[in-house]
C-alpha cells in the first residue's frame, strides 16, 4: 500500500472485484437519481413560471382585490368543495334551518337557481356549536328541531337529482316554517313532491349519514369563521349578509344581481346559460 495514501485498503481478488462492481453500480444509480431529480425540479419550475405568465392578469386582479374577505381552506373542506363543484360556481350558504334571515336568502335564490343552475352549485354550511354529547352532535341556536331541520336539508341536497329539485324541497319546507324539524311528515312530503329519492332521503335522515353530513357542515362553518346566518359567499368570496336587513352586499342583493355575478364567475368549458348575455360584471364585486 502507498504509505502516502489517505484511502482505506481495498480488498483484492474475486471478492474485491465483486465489491468494486457493486460500488460502481451504486455510484451510477446515485448519479442517475440525481439527474432525474434535477430534471424533474427544473421542469416543475418552468411549468410554474409558464402558468403564472398565462394567468398573470388574474393574479394581478387578485392582488388588487386582496382586501376582500375570502374563505379559508382546509384539506377536508377542499375535498368537499371539489367533489361538489367541478367547474361550476360554488355558492356557500351559511345558514340555520329555522332562521328567518336564511329563509329570505333562500327565497331570493329560488329565482336565481332556475336561471343559472347549470353553472352553479350550492354548499350548505350550518351555524351551530359542536357537542359530542348533544342529540345530533351539535347545539343549534333554535334547539334540536333546528338540528333535525338542518339534517333534512343536507340529506335532500346530498340526494337531489338536480339543484332545482333541491330548491323545490327547500321552498316546500320553508312554506311551513314553524314545522321545520318538528313534523317528520313535512320533510317526507316535501322530498316526494320535489322528486327526490324518498328511500335514500329517509335512510340519510334516520341513519349515520345525516349526522355525518351535519357534523362536516358545522366544521366547515367553524373553520371559515362565519357566525352570522345568513351569509353568502360566491366562489370563496364574501358576497352578502342578511341579518335583519341586507349588508356587505357589493353589487346588490336582488336575484338579478346574483345571476350577474354567477355568470361572471363561471369559467367552465360548457356554454353559459343564454341569460348571462344580458349582464356585465359588477365593478364593485370582482369574482
PDB file of C-alpha atoms in Angstrom:
ATOM      1  CA  UNK A   1       0.000   0.000   0.000  1.00  0.00           C
ATOM      2  CA  UNK A   2       1.174   3.507  -0.781  1.00  0.00           C
ATOM      3  CA  UNK A   3       2.214   4.956   2.551  1.00  0.00           C
ATOM      4  CA  UNK A   4       1.090   8.414   1.482  1.00  0.00           C
ATOM      5  CA  UNK A   5      -2.456   7.262   0.617  1.00  0.00           C
ATOM      6  CA  UNK A   6      -5.356   8.575   2.718  1.00  0.00           C
ATOM      7  CA  UNK A   7      -7.680   5.818   1.451  1.00  0.00           C
ATOM      8  CA  UNK A   8      -8.595   2.623   3.245  1.00  0.00           C
ATOM      9  CA  UNK A   9      -7.088  -0.518   1.747  1.00  0.00           C
ATOM     10  CA  UNK A  10      -9.386  -2.202  -0.776  1.00  0.00           C
ATOM     11  CA  UNK A  11      -9.949  -5.966  -0.900  1.00  0.00           C
ATOM     12  CA  UNK A  12      -8.295  -7.863  -3.747  1.00  0.00           C
ATOM     13  CA  UNK A  13      -9.208 -10.995  -5.663  1.00  0.00           C
ATOM     14  CA  UNK A  14     -12.711 -12.110  -6.817  1.00  0.00           C
ATOM     15  CA  UNK A  15     -14.451 -10.758  -3.736  1.00  0.00           C
ATOM     16  CA  UNK A  16     -12.756  -7.428  -4.199  1.00  0.00           C
ATOM     17  CA  UNK A  17     -13.767  -7.269  -7.861  1.00  0.00           C
ATOM     18  CA  UNK A  18     -17.419  -8.020  -6.982  1.00  0.00           C
ATOM     19  CA  UNK A  19     -17.471  -5.286  -4.369  1.00  0.00           C
ATOM     20  CA  UNK A  20     -15.892  -2.851  -6.832  1.00  0.00           C
ATOM     21  CA  UNK A  21     -18.611  -3.618  -9.392  1.00  0.00           C
ATOM     22  CA  UNK A  22     -21.351  -3.096  -6.774  1.00  0.00           C
ATOM     23  CA  UNK A  23     -19.849   0.226  -5.707  1.00  0.00           C
ATOM     24  CA  UNK A  24     -19.599   1.359  -9.328  1.00  0.00           C
ATOM     25  CA  UNK A  25     -23.191   0.361  -9.983  1.00  0.00           C
ATOM     26  CA  UNK A  26     -24.308   2.181  -6.839  1.00  0.00           C
ATOM     27  CA  UNK A  27     -22.475   5.327  -7.969  1.00  0.00           C
ATOM     28  CA  UNK A  28     -24.082   5.131 -11.418  1.00  0.00           C
ATOM     29  CA  UNK A  29     -27.527   4.693  -9.812  1.00  0.00           C
ATOM     30  CA  UNK A  30     -26.947   7.638  -7.488  1.00  0.00           C
ATOM     31  CA  UNK A  31     -25.886   9.874 -10.386  1.00  0.00           C
ATOM     32  CA  UNK A  32     -28.939   8.770 -12.387  1.00  0.00           C
ATOM     33  CA  UNK A  33     -31.273   9.575  -9.466  1.00  0.00           C
ATOM     34  CA  UNK A  34     -29.621  12.949  -9.005  1.00  0.00           C
ATOM     35  CA  UNK A  35     -30.014  13.811 -12.703  1.00  0.00           C
ATOM     36  CA  UNK A  36     -33.663  12.673 -12.639  1.00  0.00           C
ATOM     37  CA  UNK A  37     -34.366  14.871  -9.612  1.00  0.00           C
ATOM     38  CA  UNK A  38     -32.686  17.896 -11.228  1.00  0.00           C
ATOM     39  CA  UNK A  39     -34.614  17.431 -14.482  1.00  0.00           C
ATOM     40  CA  UNK A  40     -37.944  16.982 -12.663  1.00  0.00           C
ATOM     41  CA  UNK A  41     -37.364  20.025 -10.447  1.00  0.00           C
ATOM     42  CA  UNK A  42     -36.390  22.160 -13.438  1.00  0.00           C
ATOM     43  CA  UNK A  43     -39.483  21.036 -15.339  1.00  0.00           C
ATOM     44  CA  UNK A  44     -41.767  21.861 -12.424  1.00  0.00           C
ATOM     45  CA  UNK A  45     -40.194  25.291 -12.055  1.00  0.00           C
ATOM     46  CA  UNK A  46     -40.625  26.032 -15.750  1.00  0.00           C
ATOM     47  CA  UNK A  47     -44.249  24.855 -15.616  1.00  0.00           C
ATOM     48  CA  UNK A  48     -44.956  27.118 -12.647  1.00  0.00           C
ATOM     49  CA  UNK A  49     -43.395  30.122 -14.420  1.00  0.00           C
ATOM     50  CA  UNK A  50     -45.422  29.362 -17.554  1.00  0.00           C
ATOM     51  CA  UNK A  51     -48.684  29.042 -15.570  1.00  0.00           C
ATOM     52  CA  UNK A  52     -48.026  32.333 -13.802  1.00  0.00           C
ATOM     53  CA  UNK A  53     -47.313  34.028 -17.106  1.00  0.00           C
ATOM     54  CA  UNK A  54     -50.542  32.688 -18.623  1.00  0.00           C
ATOM     55  CA  UNK A  55     -52.694  33.719 -15.640  1.00  0.00           C
ATOM     56  CA  UNK A  56     -50.872  36.938 -14.748  1.00  0.00           C
ATOM     57  CA  UNK A  57     -53.929  39.170 -15.383  1.00  0.00           C
ATOM     58  CA  UNK A  58     -55.985  37.036 -12.989  1.00  0.00           C
ATOM     59  CA  UNK A  59     -53.157  37.074 -10.472  1.00  0.00           C
ATOM     60  CA  UNK A  60     -52.903  40.860 -10.739  1.00  0.00           C
ATOM     61  CA  UNK A  61     -56.668  41.200 -10.225  1.00  0.00           C
ATOM     62  CA  UNK A  62     -56.370  39.035  -7.136  1.00  0.00           C
ATOM     63  CA  UNK A  63     -53.656  41.305  -5.717  1.00  0.00           C
ATOM     64  CA  UNK A  64     -55.816  44.370  -6.339  1.00  0.00           C
ATOM     65  CA  UNK A  65     -58.745  42.677  -4.620  1.00  0.00           C
ATOM     66  CA  UNK A  66     -56.758  41.213  -1.713  1.00  0.00           C
ATOM     67  CA  UNK A  67     -58.767  43.073   0.921  1.00  0.00           C
ATOM     68  CA  UNK A  68     -61.992  41.266   0.032  1.00  0.00           C
ATOM     69  CA  UNK A  69     -62.870  38.574   2.611  1.00  0.00           C
ATOM     70  CA  UNK A  70     -62.241  35.068   1.341  1.00  0.00           C
ATOM     71  CA  UNK A  71     -62.976  31.692   2.826  1.00  0.00           C
ATOM     72  CA  UNK A  72     -60.004  29.875   4.373  1.00  0.00           C
ATOM     73  CA  UNK A  73     -59.326  26.410   3.002  1.00  0.00           C
ATOM     74  CA  UNK A  74     -58.540  23.089   4.591  1.00  0.00           C
ATOM     75  CA  UNK A  75     -57.891  19.654   3.142  1.00  0.00           C
ATOM     76  CA  UNK A  76     -61.280  18.422   4.322  1.00  0.00           C
ATOM     77  CA  UNK A  77     -63.125  21.495   3.080  1.00  0.00           C
ATOM     78  CA  UNK A  78     -61.327  21.354  -0.266  1.00  0.00           C
ATOM     79  CA  UNK A  79     -62.342  17.723  -0.732  1.00  0.00           C
ATOM     80  CA  UNK A  80     -65.985  18.565  -0.076  1.00  0.00           C
ATOM     81  CA  UNK A  81     -65.922  21.621  -2.321  1.00  0.00           C
ATOM     82  CA  UNK A  82     -64.094  19.902  -5.189  1.00  0.00           C
ATOM     83  CA  UNK A  83     -66.404  16.893  -5.065  1.00  0.00           C
ATOM     84  CA  UNK A  84     -69.479  19.110  -5.339  1.00  0.00           C
ATOM     85  CA  UNK A  85     -68.280  21.894  -7.522  1.00  0.00           C
ATOM     86  CA  UNK A  86     -66.444  20.538 -10.548  1.00  0.00           C
ATOM     87  CA  UNK A  87     -66.091  23.572 -12.828  1.00  0.00           C
ATOM     88  CA  UNK A  88     -69.295  25.194 -11.563  1.00  0.00           C
ATOM     89  CA  UNK A  89     -69.543  28.363  -9.483  1.00  0.00           C
ATOM     90  CA  UNK A  90     -69.857  27.367  -5.844  1.00  0.00           C
ATOM     91  CA  UNK A  91     -72.329  29.235  -3.660  1.00  0.00           C
ATOM     92  CA  UNK A  92     -71.644  28.801   0.055  1.00  0.00           C
ATOM     93  CA  UNK A  93     -74.686  29.498   2.211  1.00  0.00           C
ATOM     94  CA  UNK A  94     -74.023  29.848   5.953  1.00  0.00           C
ATOM     95  CA  UNK A  95     -77.460  29.415   7.444  1.00  0.00           C
ATOM     96  CA  UNK A  96     -79.735  27.841  10.064  1.00  0.00           C
ATOM     97  CA  UNK A  97     -82.866  25.982   9.006  1.00  0.00           C
ATOM     98  CA  UNK A  98     -85.126  27.815  11.488  1.00  0.00           C
ATOM     99  CA  UNK A  99     -83.615  31.268  10.916  1.00  0.00           C
ATOM    100  CA  UNK A 100     -85.911  33.839   9.215  1.00  0.00           C
ATOM    101  CA  UNK A 101     -82.895  35.536   7.617  1.00  0.00           C
ATOM    102  CA  UNK A 102     -81.899  32.239   5.983  1.00  0.00           C
ATOM    103  CA  UNK A 103     -85.400  31.922   4.557  1.00  0.00           C
ATOM    104  CA  UNK A 104     -85.081  35.404   2.996  1.00  0.00           C
ATOM    105  CA  UNK A 105     -81.833  34.468   1.260  1.00  0.00           C
ATOM    106  CA  UNK A 106     -83.215  31.126   0.106  1.00  0.00           C
ATOM    107  CA  UNK A 107     -86.258  32.898  -1.319  1.00  0.00           C
ATOM    108  CA  UNK A 108     -84.004  35.194  -3.353  1.00  0.00           C
ATOM    109  CA  UNK A 109     -82.079  32.188  -4.656  1.00  0.00           C
ATOM    110  CA  UNK A 110     -85.322  30.456  -5.609  1.00  0.00           C
ATOM    111  CA  UNK A 111     -85.304  32.929  -8.520  1.00  0.00           C
ATOM    112  CA  UNK A 112     -81.569  32.572  -9.167  1.00  0.00           C
ATOM    113  CA  UNK A 113     -81.376  28.773  -9.352  1.00  0.00           C
ATOM    114  CA  UNK A 114     -83.794  28.231 -12.280  1.00  0.00           C
ATOM    115  CA  UNK A 115     -81.850  30.768 -14.353  1.00  0.00           C
ATOM    116  CA  UNK A 116     -78.272  29.546 -13.855  1.00  0.00           C
ATOM    117  CA  UNK A 117     -78.406  26.158 -12.097  1.00  0.00           C
ATOM    118  CA  UNK A 118     -76.390  24.582 -14.921  1.00  0.00           C
ATOM    119  CA  UNK A 119     -73.286  26.608 -13.993  1.00  0.00           C
ATOM    120  CA  UNK A 120     -73.642  26.785 -10.199  1.00  0.00           C
ATOM    121  CA  UNK A 121     -73.671  24.512  -7.192  1.00  0.00           C
ATOM    122  CA  UNK A 122     -74.546  25.059  -3.550  1.00  0.00           C
ATOM    123  CA  UNK A 123     -72.946  24.038  -0.294  1.00  0.00           C
ATOM    124  CA  UNK A 124     -74.933  24.368   2.935  1.00  0.00           C
ATOM    125  CA  UNK A 125     -72.832  25.310   5.968  1.00  0.00           C
ATOM    126  CA  UNK A 126     -74.858  25.309   9.165  1.00  0.00           C
ATOM    127  CA  UNK A 127     -74.088  27.537  12.110  1.00  0.00           C
ATOM    128  CA  UNK A 128     -74.024  25.548  15.361  1.00  0.00           C
ATOM    129  CA  UNK A 129     -71.701  24.508  18.192  1.00  0.00           C
ATOM    130  CA  UNK A 130     -70.183  21.041  18.046  1.00  0.00           C
ATOM    131  CA  UNK A 131     -71.047  18.965  21.115  1.00  0.00           C
ATOM    132  CA  UNK A 132     -70.450  15.183  21.124  1.00  0.00           C
ATOM    133  CA  UNK A 133     -72.990  14.822  23.944  1.00  0.00           C
ATOM    134  CA  UNK A 134     -75.775  16.592  22.044  1.00  0.00           C
ATOM    135  CA  UNK A 135     -78.541  14.585  20.395  1.00  0.00           C
ATOM    136  CA  UNK A 136     -77.355  15.377  16.877  1.00  0.00           C
ATOM    137  CA  UNK A 137     -73.689  16.052  17.658  1.00  0.00           C
ATOM    138  CA  UNK A 138     -74.093  19.828  17.940  1.00  0.00           C
ATOM    139  CA  UNK A 139     -76.018  22.515  19.790  1.00  0.00           C
ATOM    140  CA  UNK A 140     -78.263  24.537  17.495  1.00  0.00           C
ATOM    141  CA  UNK A 141     -79.412  28.066  18.315  1.00  0.00           C
ATOM    142  CA  UNK A 142     -83.091  27.205  17.890  1.00  0.00           C
ATOM    143  CA  UNK A 143     -82.938  23.796  19.595  1.00  0.00           C
ATOM    144  CA  UNK A 144     -82.859  20.196  18.427  1.00  0.00           C
ATOM    145  CA  UNK A 145     -85.701  20.893  15.994  1.00  0.00           C
ATOM    146  CA  UNK A 146     -83.334  23.118  14.067  1.00  0.00           C
ATOM    147  CA  UNK A 147     -80.593  20.495  14.106  1.00  0.00           C
ATOM    148  CA  UNK A 148     -83.043  17.996  12.622  1.00  0.00           C
ATOM    149  CA  UNK A 149     -84.164  20.562  10.059  1.00  0.00           C
ATOM    150  CA  UNK A 150     -80.519  21.091   9.132  1.00  0.00           C
ATOM    151  CA  UNK A 151     -80.078  17.351   8.625  1.00  0.00           C
ATOM    152  CA  UNK A 152     -83.244  17.215   6.495  1.00  0.00           C
ATOM    153  CA  UNK A 153     -81.856  19.908   4.208  1.00  0.00           C
ATOM    154  CA  UNK A 154     -78.401  18.346   3.955  1.00  0.00           C
ATOM    155  CA  UNK A 155     -79.845  14.937   3.091  1.00  0.00           C
ATOM    156  CA  UNK A 156     -82.111  16.488   0.465  1.00  0.00           C
ATOM    157  CA  UNK A 157     -79.140  18.331  -1.031  1.00  0.00           C
ATOM    158  CA  UNK A 158     -76.972  15.226  -0.988  1.00  0.00           C
ATOM    159  CA  UNK A 159     -79.614  13.059  -2.701  1.00  0.00           C
ATOM    160  CA  UNK A 160     -81.022  15.595  -5.154  1.00  0.00           C
ATOM    161  CA  UNK A 161     -81.397  14.640  -8.803  1.00  0.00           C
ATOM    162  CA  UNK A 162     -80.566  18.261  -9.662  1.00  0.00           C
ATOM    163  CA  UNK A 163     -80.325  21.647  -7.975  1.00  0.00           C
ATOM    164  CA  UNK A 164     -83.843  22.870  -8.911  1.00  0.00           C
ATOM    165  CA  UNK A 165     -85.279  19.734  -7.267  1.00  0.00           C
ATOM    166  CA  UNK A 166     -83.475  20.554  -4.045  1.00  0.00           C
ATOM    167  CA  UNK A 167     -84.736  24.127  -4.168  1.00  0.00           C
ATOM    168  CA  UNK A 168     -88.319  22.900  -4.569  1.00  0.00           C
ATOM    169  CA  UNK A 169     -87.765  20.814  -1.440  1.00  0.00           C
ATOM    170  CA  UNK A 170     -86.388  23.840   0.395  1.00  0.00           C
ATOM    171  CA  UNK A 171     -89.284  26.080  -0.623  1.00  0.00           C
ATOM    172  CA  UNK A 172     -91.759  23.413   0.454  1.00  0.00           C
ATOM    173  CA  UNK A 173     -90.056  23.161   3.835  1.00  0.00           C
ATOM    174  CA  UNK A 174     -89.909  26.936   4.295  1.00  0.00           C
ATOM    175  CA  UNK A 175     -93.589  27.297   3.409  1.00  0.00           C
ATOM    176  CA  UNK A 176     -94.342  25.699   6.787  1.00  0.00           C
ATOM    177  CA  UNK A 177     -91.507  27.344   8.666  1.00  0.00           C
ATOM    178  CA  UNK A 178     -92.866  26.633  12.166  1.00  0.00           C
ATOM    179  CA  UNK A 179     -92.977  22.900  11.441  1.00  0.00           C
ATOM    180  CA  UNK A 180     -89.356  22.545  10.298  1.00  0.00           C
ATOM    181  CA  UNK A 181     -87.699  19.838  12.375  1.00  0.00           C
ATOM    182  CA  UNK A 182     -90.933  19.212  14.273  1.00  0.00           C
ATOM    183  CA  UNK A 183     -93.071  17.386  11.728  1.00  0.00           C
ATOM    184  CA  UNK A 184     -91.347  14.377  10.141  1.00  0.00           C
ATOM    185  CA  UNK A 185     -94.225  14.031   7.667  1.00  0.00           C
ATOM    186  CA  UNK A 186     -93.424  17.508   6.326  1.00  0.00           C
ATOM    187  CA  UNK A 187     -89.882  16.661   5.204  1.00  0.00           C
ATOM    188  CA  UNK A 188     -91.053  13.389   3.617  1.00  0.00           C
ATOM    189  CA  UNK A 189     -93.904  15.164   1.832  1.00  0.00           C
ATOM    190  CA  UNK A 190     -91.516  17.824   0.554  1.00  0.00           C
ATOM    191  CA  UNK A 191     -88.987  15.225  -0.595  1.00  0.00           C
ATOM    192  CA  UNK A 192     -91.692  13.372  -2.508  1.00  0.00           C
ATOM    193  CA  UNK A 193     -93.180  16.493  -4.116  1.00  0.00           C
ATOM    194  CA  UNK A 194     -89.707  17.714  -5.153  1.00  0.00           C
ATOM    195  CA  UNK A 195     -88.922  14.448  -6.920  1.00  0.00           C
ATOM    196  CA  UNK A 196     -86.220  13.201  -4.551  1.00  0.00           C
ATOM    197  CA  UNK A 197     -85.458   9.537  -3.951  1.00  0.00           C
ATOM    198  CA  UNK A 198     -87.519   9.267  -0.754  1.00  0.00           C
ATOM    199  CA  UNK A 199     -85.983   5.943   0.309  1.00  0.00           C
ATOM    200  CA  UNK A 200     -82.457   7.366   0.099  1.00  0.00           C
ATOM    201  CA  UNK A 201     -83.603  10.576   1.780  1.00  0.00           C
ATOM    202  CA  UNK A 202     -85.215   8.746   4.727  1.00  0.00           C
ATOM    203  CA  UNK A 203     -82.194   6.465   5.153  1.00  0.00           C
ATOM    204  CA  UNK A 204     -79.930   9.516   5.251  1.00  0.00           C
ATOM    205  CA  UNK A 205     -82.066  11.364   7.799  1.00  0.00           C
ATOM    206  CA  UNK A 206     -82.565   8.384  10.125  1.00  0.00           C
ATOM    207  CA  UNK A 207     -79.081   6.864   9.973  1.00  0.00           C
ATOM    208  CA  UNK A 208     -75.494   7.954  10.427  1.00  0.00           C
ATOM    209  CA  UNK A 209     -75.150   9.632   7.023  1.00  0.00           C
ATOM    210  CA  UNK A 210     -77.261  12.634   8.023  1.00  0.00           C
ATOM    211  CA  UNK A 211     -75.368  13.254  11.248  1.00  0.00           C
ATOM    212  CA  UNK A 212     -72.033  12.925   9.466  1.00  0.00           C
ATOM    213  CA  UNK A 213     -73.134  15.491   6.878  1.00  0.00           C
ATOM    214  CA  UNK A 214     -74.295  17.808   9.654  1.00  0.00           C
ATOM    215  CA  UNK A 215     -71.035  17.466  11.600  1.00  0.00           C
ATOM    216  CA  UNK A 216     -68.984  18.177   8.466  1.00  0.00           C
ATOM    217  CA  UNK A 217     -71.172  21.170   7.688  1.00  0.00           C
ATOM    218  CA  UNK A 218     -70.673  22.680  11.147  1.00  0.00           C
ATOM    219  CA  UNK A 219     -66.935  22.026  10.949  1.00  0.00           C
ATOM    220  CA  UNK A 220     -66.801  23.882   7.625  1.00  0.00           C
ATOM    221  CA  UNK A 221     -68.572  26.845   9.220  1.00  0.00           C
ATOM    222  CA  UNK A 222     -66.296  26.898  12.258  1.00  0.00           C
ATOM    223  CA  UNK A 223     -63.209  26.695  10.057  1.00  0.00           C
ATOM    224  CA  UNK A 224     -64.488  29.540   7.873  1.00  0.00           C
ATOM    225  CA  UNK A 225     -65.141  31.661  10.962  1.00  0.00           C
ATOM    226  CA  UNK A 226     -68.627  32.679   9.800  1.00  0.00           C
ATOM    227  CA  UNK A 227     -71.040  33.389  12.663  1.00  0.00           C
ATOM    228  CA  UNK A 228     -73.971  35.136  11.021  1.00  0.00           C
ATOM    229  CA  UNK A 229     -76.979  33.491   9.400  1.00  0.00           C
ATOM    230  CA  UNK A 230     -77.457  34.165   6.594  1.00  0.00           C
ATOM    231  CA  UNK A 231     -74.106  34.768   4.877  1.00  0.00           C
ATOM    232  CA  UNK A 232     -73.471  34.215   1.167  1.00  0.00           C
ATOM    233  CA  UNK A 233     -70.094  33.540  -0.445  1.00  0.00           C
ATOM    234  CA  UNK A 234     -69.561  33.176  -4.199  1.00  0.00           C
ATOM    235  CA  UNK A 235     -66.502  31.133  -5.164  1.00  0.00           C
ATOM    236  CA  UNK A 236     -64.947  31.689  -1.753  1.00  0.00           C
ATOM    237  CA  UNK A 237     -65.538  35.472  -1.574  1.00  0.00           C
ATOM    238  CA  UNK A 238     -67.978  37.234   0.715  1.00  0.00           C
ATOM    239  CA  UNK A 239     -70.906  38.393  -1.376  1.00  0.00           C
ATOM    240  CA  UNK A 240     -73.719  39.337   1.008  1.00  0.00           C
ATOM    241  CA  UNK A 241     -75.130  39.110   4.540  1.00  0.00           C
ATOM    242  CA  UNK A 242     -78.792  39.148   5.555  1.00  0.00           C
ATOM    243  CA  UNK A 243     -79.093  39.873   9.280  1.00  0.00           C
ATOM    244  CA  UNK A 244     -82.391  41.635   9.914  1.00  0.00           C
ATOM    245  CA  UNK A 245     -81.536  43.574   6.768  1.00  0.00           C
ATOM    246  CA  UNK A 246     -79.049  43.267   3.905  1.00  0.00           C
ATOM    247  CA  UNK A 247     -75.447  44.432   4.375  1.00  0.00           C
ATOM    248  CA  UNK A 248     -71.985  43.867   2.903  1.00  0.00           C
ATOM    249  CA  UNK A 249     -73.588  43.328  -0.492  1.00  0.00           C
ATOM    250  CA  UNK A 250     -71.343  44.835  -3.194  1.00  0.00           C
ATOM    251  CA  UNK A 251     -73.254  44.672  -6.430  1.00  0.00           C
ATOM    252  CA  UNK A 252     -76.697  44.391  -4.794  1.00  0.00           C
ATOM    253  CA  UNK A 253     -78.849  41.653  -3.304  1.00  0.00           C
ATOM    254  CA  UNK A 254     -81.631  41.173  -5.839  1.00  0.00           C
ATOM    255  CA  UNK A 255     -81.925  37.913  -7.846  1.00  0.00           C
ATOM    256  CA  UNK A 256     -80.596  39.599 -10.995  1.00  0.00           C
ATOM    257  CA  UNK A 257     -77.542  40.824  -9.063  1.00  0.00           C
ATOM    258  CA  UNK A 258     -76.613  37.277  -8.034  1.00  0.00           C
ATOM    259  CA  UNK A 259     -77.333  35.925 -11.518  1.00  0.00           C
ATOM    260  CA  UNK A 260     -74.974  38.534 -12.986  1.00  0.00           C
ATOM    261  CA  UNK A 261     -72.148  37.680 -10.595  1.00  0.00           C
ATOM    262  CA  UNK A 262     -72.544  33.927 -11.045  1.00  0.00           C
ATOM    263  CA  UNK A 263     -72.382  34.381 -14.814  1.00  0.00           C
ATOM    264  CA  UNK A 264     -69.225  36.490 -14.419  1.00  0.00           C
ATOM    265  CA  UNK A 265     -67.597  33.940 -12.099  1.00  0.00           C
ATOM    266  CA  UNK A 266     -68.189  30.968 -14.366  1.00  0.00           C
ATOM    267  CA  UNK A 267     -65.004  29.788 -16.103  1.00  0.00           C
ATOM    268  CA  UNK A 268     -66.097  26.328 -17.200  1.00  0.00           C
ATOM    269  CA  UNK A 269     -65.993  24.817 -20.671  1.00  0.00           C
ATOM    270  CA  UNK A 270     -69.747  24.297 -21.039  1.00  0.00           C
ATOM    271  CA  UNK A 271     -71.740  27.168 -22.574  1.00  0.00           C
ATOM    272  CA  UNK A 272     -73.203  29.758 -20.230  1.00  0.00           C
ATOM    273  CA  UNK A 273     -76.991  29.997 -19.980  1.00  0.00           C
ATOM    274  CA  UNK A 274     -78.391  32.445 -22.526  1.00  0.00           C
ATOM    275  CA  UNK A 275     -79.470  34.785 -19.731  1.00  0.00           C
ATOM    276  CA  UNK A 276     -75.797  35.544 -18.993  1.00  0.00           C
ATOM    277  CA  UNK A 277     -75.573  37.565 -22.212  1.00  0.00           C
ATOM    278  CA  UNK A 278     -77.801  40.201 -20.584  1.00  0.00           C
ATOM    279  CA  UNK A 279     -75.302  41.093 -17.857  1.00  0.00           C
ATOM    280  CA  UNK A 280     -71.996  42.837 -17.410  1.00  0.00           C
ATOM    281  CA  UNK A 281     -69.851  42.088 -14.320  1.00  0.00           C
ATOM    282  CA  UNK A 282     -70.406  44.436 -11.386  1.00  0.00           C
ATOM    283  CA  UNK A 283     -67.496  46.845 -10.903  1.00  0.00           C
ATOM    284  CA  UNK A 284     -67.672  46.706  -7.109  1.00  0.00           C
ATOM    285  CA  UNK A 285     -67.628  42.928  -6.777  1.00  0.00           C
ATOM    286  CA  UNK A 286     -64.805  41.106  -8.520  1.00  0.00           C
ATOM    287  CA  UNK A 287     -65.259  37.375  -8.790  1.00  0.00           C
TER     288      UNK A 287
END
